[in-house]
């Protein structure tokens, strides 16, 4: 299985030779200490992998409820063909993959998308917990034009994140192909605003390091990276799946959540998510009902829009749902929706929470060990080349690729899982 | 260039050839270590040296920490460090490093070292007088200060208290000078001096000047040492056991030459004429008594009178050999009215000489001969011209010295031309150098010998260190400045990954060779290809790009043809474009906005001149210069007669071939990013090292691809772990390296 996974990885990075950039491939060859030939690109990739292994924060409080705005550059620079077929299409493809992974890792988080072009920012989607909405919107993006405006995009994101409850972590992730930003005003005041709202802004550059981006990321505690190629791009973006450390100022507090059941044949009604669409398609008989106010939703996780307006003093952590739809409450509270929206009830399913579990109890890191003799990786059964990584509990040795895969995707050590533990 | 970032939590103790040095950073770069070794050897030998090390590698901190350590260990061998820098920003940078060093020394030894370090700059940067300091222009501020602190103004104040004086100066004069140590030991940068002055109520400028003699470390501008008249006022009594450091010294010979050259145009002469008339009127007004007083003083001893008046502004004027000062003023210019008529005759004569139709080039001796033949002016009074004018201006109590700057220039000219017969040439050009239709005669008295201004420094001080990022070829400087170096050394930068990517683009995408050679300059194919290169690079290079042209004329024609060809629109789509002009105000405005555009992420292109104001003295660090494009080798305008005269002199006196000098000169102005196969050996080592065969003679497209890759690589973060041991050394690593080196030497 592991071998299959690695093979898949390799396939994706491949392009036809005539499509690659002008290069003098013989120059990238270098001799290592033993006289073996190795390419410098490989060296760079190896270093990146090691960084990923060791940069992992340990024993920190994670902000697992994330509200993220993803900003995509839709400017002229995205038409560049250094990524195939062009930067925009490639970015959309990578982002789609990211979205699926993101919601898988962060089931109780929400994400919105913004695209910036022609000196303006347009919101593609509001914050939602549904990856498919974004995928659809991204596919509609085909043309790129004009200059991007970082300031407009960031301001739009800040506006969108302003009403998010303070215990959630607020983030902006920017995928920027352009090297300039066409801003209407002073961008530094926008950065101040970001800091004040404690919005973390991370940027992935597609071309080169821009000083302004570095400043933004440094000031807002985000990360700034520049891609080497598509594979690296995907790696960098996927790193944002991991919840960031929570702000130090946040005290641990109980968060009220609702666990609605899926009702298959209730009375036909429009769900709250599609209320504004005014389409008959959304009148269904199945859905999730908020355990507190009984409003209907077709997808989870979501923040109940109705409960957001009612401040309930019940200290109930979980409530059982009651059936039936209270339309009266719905119409009455809907008017006040915009006035007080920051104490909404988060509706989730138990499996969602269970999937976030591995963030709370991460697999212990493997120890880096120098190779003394030939070792075969316990994961992919291939001879380990540089350094081996040893599981501290079962002493199995892995190569760097398997280590990454285990810690980022599996979250279970195959060595420990396959050894029978003797309990008395 | 992206350099290693370092955050620092400790200091490193090094052993440099037996000398314990505290280095105020966690790590020392290998080249810094080598640099300090060479420096130590120079100080031991009490000689001079030329050291080249790329900018950004921490030359300053290496210099300062080694010399401070040397001064502490061998106080009898070395008493003073004189650090000469070019700009206020550079001065501040040096002071910052010094402070940091002192802080660590204090932490390491438990007490601060008993050293005083201070910075000196013009009044503009030090004045704390509430009204005067508001003046923005340096010369005007000097004038205003002079109005309040000149000795005759202060005398007048004593008689009539309503005459305004500067309270800060008065306070300093009455209290500060008498105090045993007006400034406690420590390091004072310009701001510290100002706040100390404010707190004490003393004038920081005069306090700093007073303290120069006692301070162990002095940081100031080149001109305080190189400009003979200023040097005489400020740096004359410095101890012989001093080490002089010229930072960014690659242009030092030109600074020396310029300090001694005088240009006189018709406008200068007219202004001088007005000056003489004003003086004449005042002489008639003021009457006999005061002038008789002056006459007496002149006869008595001129030097003594001047020493008492250090506050008086002396405009820059050339050096006077000691014997001139010992001699007495010749009789025929002692009286004011005689001197004025003498000046009148001199100006008329110069006017006559300027009304020529063809170029005249002659030696100072011939000029002296001719002036005697024509208007009966002898050599001796000419030599005293500057002195005499200063004295007259002083006795007539003129407050607005600016009105007489042209007259002063004429007097300077007279003094220089009559003092030096060798190393100077006199050229009168009737037309503008480059546009032969514009009749504007100018008399150039150009100094060809850069040793004149710097000779006293090399003879007076035991060690002189010339250092810069670009001094190659190193052996040129000792020849040009006539000194015997102990060490000539170039250091390269060691990095975990290459941070410089020099490229030579020699063909456009259409395979037309691109060159700035004079004959093919006007070729549209060439300008188009240059434009394409800029446009393509502007799309892939982030933040700021600095471009340099060999000359204004070439830039103007190229830019206008770019506008016609629509290339400018393409560039402007990616970045804002700023162009260097001849106007100082415009340049600083353009630079401000250029920096702003780089900061805000808009990106900008700056089109400048390779020997212009921008390329010298502005640091294009980090985002301000992600790429530098040189359009051709910036050879100096070789048809210039002044240059020809200098070349001839260099060939005769120093055996430096014309071509050698021209290439040398061009290369140092190439903003250090240029190379061509045949000239590669003339580039500094740290560029040569990265200029691989494959990076020379690329086409535009290839260059763009290489750049893209390089920029992506550069943006990858590097961990400290990778750098330690390669480009950063810890204490132990230095020791093991040292042991290794010794054992190799031994074997």
Coordinates of N, CA and C in Angstrom, one line a residue, chain A residues 251-376:
Chain A
X251 N -7.9 31.3 26.8 CA -8.0 30.4 27.9 C -8.8 29.2 27.4
X252 N -8.5 28.1 28.0 CA -9.3 26.9 27.6 C -10.7 27.1 28.1
X253 N -11.7 26.8 27.3 CA -13.1 27.0 27.7 C -13.9 26.0 27.1
X254 N -15.0 25.7 27.7 CA -16.0 24.7 27.1 C -16.7 25.4 25.9
X255 N -16.9 24.7 24.9 CA -17.6 25.2 23.8 C -18.8 24.4 23.6
X256 N -19.9 25.1 23.5 CA -21.2 24.3 23.3 C -21.3 23.9 21.9
X257 N -21.7 22.6 21.7 CA -21.9 22.1 20.4 C -23.2 21.2 20.4
X258 N -23.8 21.2 19.2 CA -24.9 20.4 19.0 C -24.7 19.2 18.1
X259 N -25.2 18.1 18.4 CA -25.0 16.9 17.6 C -26.4 16.5 17.0
X260 N -26.8 17.0 15.9 CA -28.1 16.7 15.3 C -28.1 15.3 14.7
X261 N -29.2 14.7 14.7 CA -29.3 13.4 14.0 C -29.8 13.7 12.6
X262 N -29.5 12.8 11.7 CA -30.0 12.9 10.3 C -31.5 12.4 10.3
X263 N -32.4 13.2 9.9 CA -33.8 12.7 9.8 C -34.1 12.5 8.3
X264 N -34.6 11.3 8.0 CA -34.8 11.0 6.6 C -36.2 11.5 6.1
X265 N -37.2 11.3 6.8 CA -38.5 11.7 6.3 C -39.3 12.6 7.2
X266 N -38.9 13.8 7.4 CA -39.6 14.8 8.2 C -40.5 15.5 7.2
X267 N -41.1 16.6 7.7 CA -42.0 17.4 6.8 C -41.1 18.1 5.8
X268 N -41.6 18.2 4.6 CA -40.8 18.9 3.6 C -40.6 20.4 3.9
X269 N -39.4 20.8 3.9 CA -39.1 22.2 4.2 C -37.8 22.7 3.5
X270 N -37.6 24.0 3.5 CA -36.3 24.5 2.9 C -35.3 24.5 4.0
X271 N -34.1 24.1 3.7 CA -33.0 24.2 4.7 C -32.5 25.6 4.8
X272 N -31.9 25.9 6.0 CA -31.5 27.3 6.2 C -30.3 27.6 5.3
X273 N -29.5 26.6 4.9 CA -28.3 26.9 4.1 C -28.7 27.5 2.7
X274 N -29.9 27.1 2.2 CA -30.2 27.5 0.9 C -31.5 28.4 0.9
X275 N -31.7 29.0 2.0 CA -32.9 29.8 2.1 C -32.9 30.9 1.1
X276 N -31.8 31.5 0.9 CA -31.7 32.7 0.0 C -31.8 32.3 -1.5
X277 N -31.6 31.0 -1.8 CA -31.6 30.6 -3.2 C -33.0 30.6 -3.8
X278 N -34.0 30.5 -3.0 CA -35.4 30.5 -3.4 C -35.7 29.5 -4.6
X279 N -35.1 28.4 -4.5 CA -35.3 27.4 -5.5 C -36.1 26.2 -4.9
X280 N -37.0 25.6 -5.7 CA -37.8 24.5 -5.2 C -37.0 23.3 -4.9
X281 N -35.8 23.2 -5.6 CA -34.9 22.0 -5.4 C -34.5 21.8 -4.0
X282 N -34.5 22.8 -3.2 CA -34.0 22.7 -1.8 C -35.1 22.3 -0.8
X283 N -36.3 22.2 -1.3 CA -37.4 21.8 -0.4 C -37.3 20.2 -0.3
X284 N -36.7 19.8 0.8 CA -36.5 18.3 1.0 C -37.2 17.9 2.3
X285 N -37.2 16.6 2.4 CA -37.8 16.1 3.6 C -36.7 15.6 4.6
X286 N -35.5 15.4 4.1 CA -34.5 14.9 4.9 C -33.5 16.1 5.3
X287 N -32.8 15.9 6.4 CA -31.9 16.9 6.8 C -31.5 16.8 8.3
X288 N -30.6 17.7 8.7 CA -30.2 17.7 10.1 C -31.0 18.9 10.8
X289 N -31.4 18.6 12.0 CA -32.2 19.6 12.7 C -31.4 20.1 14.0
X290 N -31.3 21.4 14.1 CA -30.6 21.9 15.3 C -31.2 21.4 16.6
X291 N -30.5 20.8 17.5 CA -31.1 20.3 18.7 C -31.6 21.4 19.6
X292 N -31.2 22.6 19.3 CA -31.6 23.7 20.2 C -32.9 24.4 19.7
X293 N -32.8 24.8 18.4 CA -33.9 25.6 17.8 C -34.6 24.9 16.7
X294 N -34.1 23.7 16.4 CA -34.8 22.9 15.4 C -34.8 23.4 14.0
X295 N -33.9 24.4 13.7 CA -33.8 24.8 12.3 C -33.1 23.7 11.5
X296 N -33.4 23.7 10.2 CA -32.9 22.6 9.4 C -31.7 22.9 8.5
X297 N -30.8 22.0 8.5 CA -29.6 22.2 7.6 C -29.4 20.9 6.8
X298 N -28.9 21.1 5.6 CA -28.7 19.9 4.8 C -27.3 19.3 4.9
X299 N -26.4 20.2 5.4 CA -25.0 19.6 5.5 C -24.4 20.0 6.9
X300 N -23.5 19.2 7.4 CA -22.8 19.5 8.6 C -21.3 19.4 8.2
X301 N -20.4 20.0 8.9 CA -20.6 20.9 10.1 C -21.1 22.3 9.7
X302 N -21.8 22.9 10.5 CA -22.3 24.2 10.3 C -22.5 24.9 11.6
X303 N -22.5 26.2 11.5 CA -22.9 27.0 12.7 C -24.3 27.4 12.6
X304 N -25.1 27.1 13.6 CA -26.5 27.4 13.5 C -26.7 28.9 13.4
X305 N -27.4 29.3 12.3 CA -27.6 30.7 12.1 C -28.6 31.3 13.1
X306 N -29.6 30.4 13.4 CA -30.7 30.9 14.2 C -30.2 31.0 15.7
X307 N -29.5 30.0 16.2 CA -29.1 30.0 17.6 C -28.1 31.1 17.8
X308 N -27.5 31.5 16.8 CA -26.5 32.6 16.9 C -27.2 33.9 17.4
X309 N -28.4 34.0 17.2 CA -29.1 35.2 17.7 C -29.7 35.1 19.1
X310 N -29.8 33.8 19.5 CA -30.4 33.6 20.9 C -29.3 33.3 21.9
X311 N -29.2 34.1 22.9 CA -28.2 33.8 23.9 C -28.8 32.9 24.9
X312 N -28.4 31.6 24.9 CA -29.0 30.7 25.8 C -28.1 30.4 26.9
X313 N -28.6 30.5 28.1 CA -27.7 30.4 29.3 C -27.6 28.9 29.8
X314 N -28.3 28.0 29.1 CA -28.2 26.6 29.5 C -26.7 26.2 29.4
X315 N -26.3 25.5 30.4 CA -24.9 25.0 30.3 C -24.9 23.6 29.9
X316 N -25.6 23.3 28.8 CA -25.7 21.9 28.3 C -24.6 21.8 27.3
X317 N -23.9 20.7 27.4 CA -22.8 20.5 26.4 C -23.4 19.8 25.1
X318 N -24.3 18.8 25.4 CA -24.9 18.1 24.3 C -26.4 18.1 24.5
X319 N -27.2 18.3 23.5 CA -28.6 18.2 23.7 C -29.1 17.2 22.7
X320 N -30.2 16.5 23.1 CA -30.7 15.6 22.1 C -31.7 16.3 21.2
X321 N -31.8 15.9 20.0 CA -32.7 16.7 19.1 C -34.1 16.3 19.3
X322 N -35.0 17.3 19.1 CA -36.4 17.1 19.1 C -36.9 17.3 17.7
X323 N -37.9 16.6 17.3 CA -38.4 16.7 15.9 C -39.3 17.8 15.7
X324 N -39.6 18.1 14.5 CA -40.5 19.1 14.2 C -39.9 20.5 13.9
X325 N -40.4 21.3 13.1 CA -39.8 22.5 12.7 C -40.6 23.7 13.2
X326 N -40.0 24.6 13.9 CA -40.6 25.7 14.5 C -40.5 26.9 13.5
X327 N -41.4 27.1 12.7 CA -41.3 28.2 11.7 C -41.4 29.6 12.3
X328 N -42.1 29.6 13.4 CA -42.2 30.9 14.1 C -40.9 31.4 14.5
X329 N -40.1 30.6 15.2 CA -38.8 31.0 15.6 C -38.0 31.4 14.5
X330 N -38.1 30.7 13.4 CA -37.3 30.9 12.3 C -37.5 32.4 11.7
X331 N -38.7 32.7 11.5 CA -39.0 34.0 10.9 C -38.6 35.1 11.9
X332 N -38.9 34.9 13.2 CA -38.7 36.0 14.1 C -37.2 36.3 14.3
X333 N -36.4 35.2 14.4 CA -35.0 35.4 14.6 C -34.3 35.8 13.4
X334 N -34.8 35.5 12.3 CA -34.0 35.8 11.0 C -33.7 37.2 10.8
X335 N -34.6 38.1 11.3 CA -34.4 39.5 11.2 C -33.2 40.0 11.9
X336 N -32.9 39.4 13.0 CA -31.8 39.8 13.9 C -30.5 39.2 13.6
X337 N -30.5 38.4 12.5 CA -29.3 37.6 12.3 C -28.0 38.4 12.2
X338 N -28.1 39.6 11.6 CA -26.8 40.3 11.4 C -26.4 41.1 12.7
X339 N -27.3 41.2 13.6 CA -26.9 42.1 14.8 C -26.0 41.3 15.7
X340 N -26.3 40.1 16.0 CA -25.5 39.4 17.0 C -25.2 38.0 16.5
X341 N -24.2 37.8 15.8 CA -24.0 36.5 15.1 C -22.8 35.7 15.7
X342 N -22.3 36.2 16.8 CA -21.0 35.5 17.2 C -21.2 34.5 18.3
X343 N -22.4 34.1 18.6 CA -22.5 33.0 19.6 C -23.3 31.8 19.0
X344 N -23.1 31.5 17.8 CA -23.8 30.5 17.2 C -23.5 29.1 17.7
X345 N -24.4 28.2 17.6 CA -24.2 26.8 18.1 C -23.6 26.0 16.9
X346 N -22.4 25.4 17.2 CA -21.8 24.6 16.2 C -22.4 23.3 16.1
X347 N -22.9 22.9 14.9 CA -23.5 21.6 14.8 C -22.5 20.7 14.1
X348 N -22.3 19.6 14.7 CA -21.3 18.6 14.1 C -21.8 17.2 14.3
X349 N -21.2 16.3 13.7 CA -21.5 14.9 13.9 C -20.3 14.3 14.7
X350 N -20.6 13.3 15.5 CA -19.6 12.7 16.3 C -18.4 12.2 15.5
X351 N -18.6 11.6 14.3 CA -17.4 11.2 13.6 C -16.5 12.4 13.2
X352 N -17.1 13.6 13.1 CA -16.2 14.7 12.8 C -15.2 15.0 13.9
X353 N -15.8 15.0 15.1 CA -14.9 15.2 16.3 C -13.9 14.1 16.4
X354 N -14.3 12.9 16.1 CA -13.4 11.7 16.2 C -12.3 11.9 15.2
X355 N -12.5 12.5 14.1 CA -11.5 12.6 13.1 C -10.4 13.7 13.5
X356 N -10.9 14.6 14.4 CA -9.9 15.6 14.8 C -9.0 15.0 15.9
X357 N -9.4 13.8 16.3 CA -8.7 13.2 17.5 C -7.2 13.1 17.4
X358 N -6.8 12.8 16.2 CA -5.3 12.6 16.1 C -4.5 13.9 16.3
X359 N -5.2 15.0 16.1 CA -4.4 16.3 16.4 C -4.2 16.3 17.9
X360 N -5.2 15.8 18.7 CA -5.0 15.9 20.1 C -4.0 14.9 20.7
X361 N -4.0 13.7 20.1 CA -3.1 12.7 20.5 C -2.2 12.3 19.4
X362 N -1.3 13.1 19.0 CA -0.5 12.8 17.8 C 0.5 11.7 18.1
X363 N 0.8 11.0 17.0 CA 1.8 9.9 17.0 C 3.1 10.5 17.4
X364 N 3.8 9.8 18.3 CA 5.1 10.3 18.8 C 6.1 10.4 17.6
X365 N 6.9 11.4 17.6 CA 7.9 11.5 16.5 C 8.9 10.4 16.6
X366 N 9.4 10.0 15.4 CA 10.4 9.0 15.3 C 11.8 9.7 15.5
X367 N 12.7 8.9 16.0 CA 14.1 9.4 16.2 C 14.9 9.2 15.0
X368 N 15.6 10.3 14.7 CA 16.5 10.2 13.5 C 17.8 9.5 13.9
X369 N 18.1 8.4 13.1 CA 19.3 7.7 13.5 C 20.3 7.6 12.3
X370 N 21.5 7.6 12.6 CA 22.5 7.5 11.5 C 22.6 6.0 11.0
X371 N 22.8 5.8 9.8 CA 22.9 4.5 9.2 C 24.2 3.9 9.6
X372 N 24.2 2.7 10.2 CA 25.4 2.0 10.4 C 25.6 0.9 9.4
X373 N 24.6 0.1 9.2 CA 24.7 -0.8 8.1 C 23.4 -0.8 7.3
X374 N 23.2 -1.7 6.3 CA 22.1 -1.6 5.4 C 20.8 -1.9 6.2
X375 N 19.8 -1.0 6.0 CA 18.6 -1.2 6.7 C 17.5 -1.1 5.6
X376 N 16.5 -2.0 5.8 CA 15.3 -2.0 4.9 C 14.2 -1.3 5.6

